[in-house]
XYZ file of C-alpha atoms in Angstrom:
527
model
C 37.974 -6.703 23.851
C 35.670 -9.628 24.712
C 36.838 -11.672 27.726
C 36.542 -15.421 28.306
C 32.936 -16.445 28.947
C 32.224 -19.454 31.205
C 29.332 -21.860 30.542
C 27.003 -20.366 33.158
C 27.583 -16.831 31.922
C 26.965 -17.962 28.336
C 23.530 -19.362 29.210
C 22.612 -16.154 31.003
C 24.005 -13.862 28.302
C 22.517 -15.731 25.326
C 19.159 -17.297 26.276
C 17.142 -18.910 23.481
C 15.678 -16.159 21.302
C 18.648 -13.795 21.679
C 19.519 -11.911 18.510
C 23.152 -11.892 17.372
C 25.055 -10.443 14.439
C 28.323 -11.340 12.709
C 29.325 -8.955 9.950
C 26.192 -8.271 7.934
C 24.480 -11.502 8.972
C 21.852 -11.507 11.709
C 20.451 -14.579 13.426
C 18.594 -15.944 16.425
C 20.045 -18.163 19.143
C 18.062 -21.423 19.213
C 20.386 -23.574 21.356
C 23.004 -23.041 24.082
C 25.120 -25.989 25.256
C 27.502 -28.735 24.327
C 28.097 -30.023 20.809
C 28.905 -33.719 20.574
C 32.536 -34.225 19.566
C 33.617 -30.668 20.362
C 34.775 -29.006 23.578
C 33.112 -26.114 25.350
C 29.782 -24.339 25.005
C 28.297 -23.581 21.593
C 25.507 -21.399 20.299
C 23.108 -22.929 17.774
C 22.007 -20.100 15.478
C 19.190 -19.828 12.926
C 20.268 -17.180 10.409
C 17.821 -14.733 8.826
C 19.443 -15.511 5.483
C 18.297 -19.107 4.798
C 21.484 -19.760 2.776
C 23.914 -18.505 5.431
C 24.062 -21.735 7.473
C 25.080 -25.349 6.851
C 22.253 -27.470 8.307
C 18.786 -27.416 9.922
C 19.938 -27.877 13.524
C 20.794 -31.573 13.140
C 24.512 -32.506 13.151
C 25.869 -36.043 12.737
C 22.397 -37.467 13.212
C 21.725 -35.627 16.499
C 18.991 -32.969 16.642
C 19.845 -29.803 18.599
C 17.357 -27.189 17.333
C 14.884 -26.514 14.522
C 15.158 -24.067 11.609
C 12.487 -23.006 9.140
C 14.809 -23.514 6.158
C 17.074 -26.554 5.579
C 20.367 -24.638 5.475
C 19.697 -21.783 7.887
C 21.462 -23.242 10.937
C 25.028 -23.312 12.192
C 27.038 -23.443 15.437
C 29.337 -20.662 16.576
C 31.550 -19.985 19.588
C 30.280 -17.242 21.952
C 33.659 -15.482 21.814
C 33.082 -14.751 18.102
C 30.390 -12.249 19.043
C 30.892 -8.589 19.844
C 29.399 -6.774 22.835
C 25.782 -5.630 23.082
C 24.795 -1.998 23.591
C 21.994 -0.217 25.387
C 19.785 2.247 23.540
C 21.225 4.949 25.784
C 24.862 4.203 24.898
C 24.123 3.755 21.181
C 22.306 7.079 21.063
C 25.117 8.846 22.923
C 27.704 7.429 20.552
C 25.683 8.389 17.488
C 24.501 11.829 18.586
C 27.093 13.011 21.134
C 30.263 11.682 19.479
C 33.037 13.707 17.869
C 31.874 17.107 16.724
C 32.898 16.259 13.162
C 30.574 13.252 13.273
C 27.800 14.758 15.348
C 25.484 14.969 12.361
C 24.216 11.374 12.053
C 24.670 10.216 8.463
C 22.205 7.362 8.948
C 19.555 9.895 9.943
C 20.293 12.035 6.888
C 20.025 9.076 4.503
C 16.709 7.988 5.991
C 15.343 11.496 5.773
C 16.390 11.890 2.158
C 15.227 8.446 1.019
C 11.871 8.430 2.786
C 9.007 9.149 0.383
C 5.850 8.410 2.370
C 5.620 8.163 6.182
C 8.768 10.121 6.997
C 10.209 9.950 10.496
C 12.685 12.730 9.817
C 12.470 16.224 8.421
C 15.782 17.825 7.454
C 15.156 21.557 7.714
C 18.833 22.535 7.816
C 21.907 20.472 8.540
C 23.440 22.895 11.042
C 20.171 23.191 12.918
C 19.837 19.407 13.028
C 23.403 19.013 14.258
C 22.742 21.436 17.121
C 19.594 19.557 18.091
C 21.455 16.230 18.002
C 23.862 17.513 20.640
C 21.092 17.813 23.246
C 18.964 14.764 24.034
C 16.200 16.808 25.621
C 15.596 18.583 22.293
C 15.566 15.490 20.078
C 12.168 14.432 18.744
C 13.502 11.681 16.409
C 16.305 9.210 17.050
C 17.667 6.401 14.885
C 20.066 3.706 16.079
C 19.308 1.445 13.103
C 21.910 -1.272 12.565
C 23.514 -0.969 15.986
C 23.899 -3.926 18.425
C 21.277 -2.560 20.836
C 19.502 -5.186 22.972
C 18.462 -3.286 26.120
C 17.095 0.109 27.137
C 19.627 1.697 29.448
C 18.809 4.920 31.300
C 16.618 7.166 29.125
C 15.506 9.987 31.435
C 17.042 12.641 29.119
C 14.811 11.703 26.150
C 12.066 14.080 27.235
C 10.896 15.206 23.771
C 11.335 11.951 21.818
C 8.329 11.039 19.635
C 9.843 8.803 16.917
C 12.405 6.041 17.433
C 14.040 3.822 14.791
C 15.247 0.498 16.219
C 15.339 -1.387 12.911
C 18.119 -3.942 12.303
C 19.110 -3.963 15.992
C 19.425 -6.978 18.327
C 16.317 -6.389 20.421
C 14.347 -9.636 20.583
C 11.850 -9.488 23.443
C 8.935 -7.194 24.206
C 10.068 -6.621 27.785
C 12.866 -4.435 26.421
C 10.459 -2.487 24.189
C 8.067 -2.042 27.115
C 10.913 -0.698 29.274
C 11.815 1.832 26.570
C 8.194 2.997 26.279
C 7.831 3.307 30.050
C 10.919 5.515 30.252
C 9.882 7.566 27.197
C 6.121 8.209 27.532
C 6.258 10.799 24.708
C 7.055 8.053 22.167
C 4.301 7.630 19.540
C 6.141 6.277 16.467
C 8.260 3.125 16.731
C 10.137 1.412 13.892
C 11.102 -2.201 14.741
C 11.700 -3.406 11.181
C 14.013 -6.330 10.436
C 14.117 -7.674 13.989
C 12.841 -11.025 15.314
C 10.691 -11.157 18.440
C 9.525 -13.896 20.771
C 5.738 -13.699 21.061
C 4.631 -12.474 24.505
C 2.757 -14.809 26.839
C -0.681 -13.963 28.235
C 0.803 -13.052 31.622
C 3.440 -10.839 29.995
C 0.735 -9.010 28.038
C -1.157 -8.233 31.231
C 2.064 -7.015 32.834
C 3.357 -4.905 29.926
C 0.385 -3.557 27.919
C 0.050 -0.318 29.917
C 3.563 0.662 28.781
C 2.272 1.064 25.204
C -0.737 3.293 25.939
C 0.748 6.302 24.103
C 2.091 4.411 21.101
C 0.251 5.228 17.837
C 2.398 3.881 14.965
C 4.474 0.711 14.877
C 6.448 -0.705 11.940
C 7.128 -4.464 11.987
C 8.375 -4.822 8.416
C 10.255 -8.055 7.722
C 10.089 -9.323 11.299
C 9.653 -12.964 10.334
C 5.951 -13.302 11.136
C 4.578 -16.376 9.348
C 1.489 -17.079 11.464
C -1.287 -14.482 11.800
C -2.080 -15.792 15.297
C 1.365 -14.597 16.453
C 0.597 -11.144 15.049
C -2.695 -11.035 16.950
C -1.081 -12.305 20.153
C 1.597 -9.605 19.899
C -0.952 -6.915 19.000
C -2.649 -7.465 22.367
C 0.259 -5.481 23.811
C -0.903 -2.320 22.016
C -4.704 -2.655 21.486
C -5.134 1.063 20.707
C -2.497 1.273 17.954
C -3.537 3.462 14.995
C -1.059 2.370 12.317
C 0.803 -0.909 11.853
C 3.225 -1.988 9.127
C 3.501 -5.736 8.488
C 4.997 -5.524 5.020
C 7.441 -8.195 3.804
C 6.354 -10.755 6.396
C 5.637 -14.183 4.816
C 2.032 -14.334 6.021
C -0.326 -16.196 3.681
C -3.490 -16.713 5.718
C -5.476 -14.386 7.967
C -8.274 -14.889 10.463
C -11.088 -12.737 11.802
C -10.000 -10.154 14.366
C -11.713 -9.703 17.724
C -11.650 -5.925 17.968
C -12.446 -6.099 21.679
C -8.847 -7.246 22.208
C -6.813 -5.736 19.337
C -6.898 -3.059 16.640
C -9.598 -1.057 18.424
C -8.490 2.210 16.789
C -6.542 0.887 13.799
C -6.652 3.320 10.852
C -3.736 2.205 8.661
C -2.631 -1.360 7.858
C 0.284 -2.149 5.538
C 0.322 -5.730 4.193
C 2.257 -5.113 1.008
C 4.730 -7.702 -0.300
C 3.444 -10.470 1.972
C 2.225 -13.849 0.666
C -1.489 -13.033 0.857
C -2.545 -13.876 -2.697
C -6.205 -14.706 -2.040
C -8.559 -11.742 -1.567
C -10.841 -13.997 0.485
C -8.198 -13.722 3.202
C -8.411 -9.927 3.091
C -12.186 -10.124 3.549
C -11.578 -11.663 6.983
C -10.453 -8.204 8.124
C -13.756 -6.617 7.077
C -14.884 -6.103 10.672
C -12.103 -3.557 11.339
C -14.518 -0.653 11.663
C -11.921 2.104 12.042
C -9.624 1.019 9.177
C -9.192 3.890 6.675
C -6.133 2.834 4.631
C -5.099 -0.654 3.447
C -1.911 -1.369 1.459
C -1.913 -4.661 -0.508
C 0.749 -3.740 -3.053
C 2.825 -6.514 -4.722
C 0.995 -9.496 -3.241
C 0.280 -11.469 -6.405
C -3.509 -11.005 -6.101
C -5.192 -11.968 -9.394
C -8.864 -11.473 -8.560
C -10.910 -9.274 -6.241
C -14.047 -10.948 -4.928
C -16.243 -9.592 -2.135
C -19.408 -11.121 -0.629
C -22.634 -10.658 -2.580
C -25.002 -7.814 -1.842
C -27.914 -6.122 -3.601
C -26.863 -3.951 -6.578
C -28.246 -0.820 -4.918
C -26.667 -1.585 -1.526
C -23.204 -1.528 0.045
C -21.543 -4.158 2.208
C -21.455 -3.895 5.978
C -17.685 -4.465 6.032
C -14.647 -2.209 5.766
C -17.141 0.517 6.665
C -14.459 3.220 7.062
C -12.041 2.145 4.322
C -11.282 5.107 2.052
C -7.875 4.253 0.582
C -6.826 0.969 -1.061
C -3.430 0.301 -2.653
C -3.487 -2.559 -5.201
C -0.409 -1.549 -7.208
C 1.586 -4.276 -8.974
C -0.959 -7.058 -8.478
C -1.686 -9.107 -11.641
C -5.466 -8.590 -11.569
C -6.668 -10.133 -14.811
C -10.181 -8.612 -15.113
C -10.317 -4.898 -14.301
C -14.033 -4.521 -15.020
C -14.995 -7.263 -12.567
C -12.528 -5.990 -9.974
C -13.891 -2.438 -10.067
C -17.473 -3.710 -9.964
C -16.596 -5.651 -6.791
C -14.883 -2.647 -5.195
C -18.066 -0.632 -5.736
C -19.537 -2.716 -2.894
C -17.280 -0.952 -0.373
C -19.256 1.834 1.310
C -16.605 4.582 1.480
C -13.830 3.858 -1.011
C -12.462 7.171 -2.328
C -8.804 6.622 -3.262
C -7.547 3.677 -5.304
C -4.047 2.840 -6.506
C -3.688 0.177 -9.171
C -1.341 -0.722 -12.006
C -3.122 -0.940 -15.396
C -3.555 -4.343 -16.995
C -0.809 -5.272 -19.471
C -3.272 -4.870 -22.344
C -4.560 -1.555 -21.018
C -3.152 1.841 -20.042
C -3.831 4.406 -17.339
C -6.427 6.377 -19.324
C -8.456 3.283 -20.143
C -8.187 2.029 -16.568
C -9.273 5.434 -15.267
C -12.474 5.334 -17.345
C -13.348 1.898 -15.986
C -12.535 2.751 -12.365
C -14.400 6.072 -12.296
C -17.366 4.768 -14.277
C -17.780 1.621 -12.188
C -16.882 2.722 -8.639
C -19.331 5.336 -7.428
C -17.776 7.869 -5.065
C -14.197 7.397 -6.259
C -12.244 10.661 -5.927
C -8.638 9.749 -6.705
C -6.797 7.135 -8.817
C -3.042 6.619 -8.381
C -2.876 9.861 -6.380
C -4.392 11.840 -9.249
C -7.561 13.691 -8.345
C -10.495 12.996 -10.657
C -11.787 16.178 -12.295
C -15.460 16.815 -12.981
C -14.785 16.530 -16.720
C -13.010 13.185 -16.310
C -15.881 11.889 -14.198
C -18.523 12.925 -16.726
C -16.526 11.434 -19.586
C -15.920 8.131 -17.787
C -19.520 7.771 -16.669
C -20.796 8.632 -20.123
C -18.491 6.061 -21.740
C -19.748 3.326 -19.412
C -23.358 4.517 -19.924
C -23.000 4.112 -23.693
C -20.816 1.008 -23.611
C -23.437 -1.131 -21.895
C -26.554 0.469 -23.398
C -27.362 -2.480 -25.654
C -26.690 -5.039 -22.901
C -28.991 -3.091 -20.595
C -31.739 -2.952 -23.222
C -31.574 -6.686 -23.820
C -31.526 -7.441 -20.089
C -34.555 -5.173 -19.518
C -36.862 -7.705 -21.191
C -37.102 -9.830 -18.032
C -36.840 -8.837 -14.332
C -34.465 -11.740 -13.663
C -32.019 -10.815 -16.417
C -32.177 -7.121 -15.466
C -31.305 -7.957 -11.862
C -28.377 -10.061 -13.057
C -27.255 -7.178 -15.298
C -27.256 -4.740 -12.358
C -25.332 -7.281 -10.288
C -22.535 -7.263 -12.881
C -22.812 -3.495 -13.546
C -23.568 -2.043 -10.120
C -23.122 1.611 -11.083
C -25.384 1.484 -14.138
C -28.628 2.243 -12.304
C -27.067 5.442 -10.953
C -25.848 6.389 -14.420
C -29.359 5.987 -15.826
C -30.697 8.101 -12.990
C -28.080 10.743 -13.772
C -28.091 10.719 -17.595
C -31.432 9.190 -18.446
C -32.369 6.046 -20.330
C -29.806 5.027 -23.001
C -32.564 3.513 -25.152
C -32.365 6.350 -27.655
C -28.696 5.643 -28.144
C -29.073 1.906 -28.691
C -30.531 2.002 -32.239
C -27.587 4.112 -33.417
C -25.172 1.600 -31.950
C -27.077 -1.453 -33.142
C -27.585 -0.711 -36.824
C -25.160 -0.521 -39.685
C -23.823 3.004 -39.779
C -21.820 5.003 -42.247
C -18.069 5.194 -41.900
C -18.441 8.988 -42.038
C -20.001 11.202 -39.385
C -20.881 14.867 -39.607
C -19.581 16.879 -36.700
C -19.646 20.562 -35.878
C -16.306 22.167 -34.951
C -16.466 25.363 -32.892
C -13.557 27.770 -32.505
C -14.332 29.118 -29.032
C -12.034 32.106 -29.435
C -13.626 33.477 -32.640
C -17.004 31.741 -32.611
C -16.353 30.399 -36.110
C -18.113 27.095 -36.916
C -16.963 24.405 -39.345
C -19.300 21.558 -40.255
C -17.786 18.614 -42.074
C -18.001 14.824 -42.418
C -15.009 12.926 -41.063
C -14.124 9.206 -41.032
C -14.968 7.539 -37.739
C -11.461 6.046 -37.619
C -9.623 9.350 -37.996
C -7.265 9.978 -35.075
C -7.512 12.986 -32.808
C -4.043 14.034 -33.952
C -5.093 14.054 -37.619
C -8.289 15.921 -36.771
C -6.273 18.484 -34.801
C -3.991 19.046 -37.802
C -6.996 19.715 -40.039
C -8.484 22.105 -37.490
C -5.207 24.043 -37.152
C -5.059 24.427 -40.924
C -8.766 25.346 -41.264
C -8.757 28.027 -38.556
C -5.145 29.201 -39.151
C -4.266 28.594 -35.504
C -0.934 29.612 -33.965
C 0.499 26.511 -32.257
C 3.866 27.969 -31.272
C 2.772 29.455 -27.952
C 0.081 26.984 -26.915
C -1.218 23.728 -28.403
C -4.966 23.761 -29.105
C -7.118 21.653 -26.764
C -10.082 19.644 -28.044
C -13.197 18.390 -26.310
C -16.613 17.362 -27.518
C -20.197 17.846 -26.378
C -22.807 15.169 -27.037
C -25.568 16.587 -29.203
C -28.273 14.789 -27.210
C -26.701 15.375 -23.790
C -25.086 18.834 -23.912
C -24.178 18.679 -20.225
C -21.552 16.045 -21.071
C -18.156 17.454 -22.063
C -15.469 14.870 -22.896
C -11.796 15.899 -23.415
C -10.162 14.499 -26.564
C -6.829 14.286 -24.799
C -5.303 11.154 -26.353
C -3.984 12.089 -29.779
C -3.517 8.476 -30.874
C -7.159 7.488 -30.298
C -9.868 7.627 -32.976
C -13.203 9.454 -33.005
C -14.858 6.060 -32.790
C -12.922 5.330 -29.573
C -14.434 8.478 -28.035
C -17.902 7.431 -29.343
C -18.478 10.623 -31.327
C -21.856 10.526 -33.082
C -23.606 12.481 -35.823
C -23.923 16.226 -35.056
C -21.759 16.133 -31.931
C -19.879 19.395 -31.294
C -16.065 19.511 -31.076
C -14.830 22.626 -29.284
C -11.369 24.094 -29.976
C -9.668 26.177 -27.319
C -6.281 27.845 -27.785
């Protein structure tokens, strides 16, 4: 039961910035005091849900506080609020409650739903329940959704490494610093869906040592709108290795002084923010330790990096190996991949194919245009896929290369737009011998040699260029009397002029012309 709160106690209990919750609605106290025309002390609240309130902090023409959205504010009585909890008491209630409830259901759901950076590993429910009964054995704790707003006494948390404080009522960094001081083993901290007051310079000096052991921090949906507030807050933990800023409405970035922040940053999650301009991303290029960058679902339409020589790499993002661009409406894949080739160490790329493309076509472009790429959408690139993609790009731009070769200026411009092409020529030789075949009127029929690898039997025949792989496969099955019940035959072809190139014919709906089969190429059949 909540007792009567006098005016002085209200000001002390709910200073500006305090987080409160009524039902499922969370908000931030912006004003404490009298409300003209009403008795007693009131709390002016800015709700996280911009449609939850009734005004913007102005009532009957008098301004009391400011809200970001026009209908995010309202006034409430302090006695409408429930009590706060300490982290200690919330953890005891959740982990040391009734024996029937000792296995935390919130923890189980998080463990089961987590797909990437999991905080929890369920190795056996009974084993987990036993561990939850002893604080000194717990390595992960979640009090997500509880009314926690202070630390309490945490001396029993001797093995704790990961703590989930998302959707709580913690609002200032002094409380987080106190938790970290009492639990020096803590390395992974989830603060998602909270709202924090940015620390002052003096507070940073006072508190930063408390975060020396912290390695990963998640600030998803914490209401950051200004990058300068992120940088100011990040001064508290300058040696952090991984930070999640997803779902914060940040639209503009600024260069980072790595002497003060992000000294060891390896992973940065900026997905589902409002950063739609890749020029803003380039401002982070001086993060020398950054290995992984997540830009998923940001509405980015074009990737543009600073210019550099076609045979050189940029001196920015020098450690970046993994880039997530999924669900961004990038309109020109070829240009985007050519730009990404400027990054010195990019190895893993995630991207949604263009609406007019598909994964296989996108894979050819990405692998053929980005030298050093090892994985696309978590699929490792095989040697055969690499050779096929590079060979397709080598042939695709053969005529353009030949025409550009007439003048040094046009050739330089060609290499600027096709950065990988010089390496492909070095690897596969000049495509000049291929150009005449592609540039003259050719017959609709091509003679190819089909080899049954199991029996050594050879079948030479002319086929239409526009015949599909599926139709060709049917003819081959009939010609060689193949048994397709146990295993479907696999087709690939070897270029007659470049026998080291082996290209899988793995898309049954595509034509021979799509795969660029030429006269006397060899199609191999393997059962």
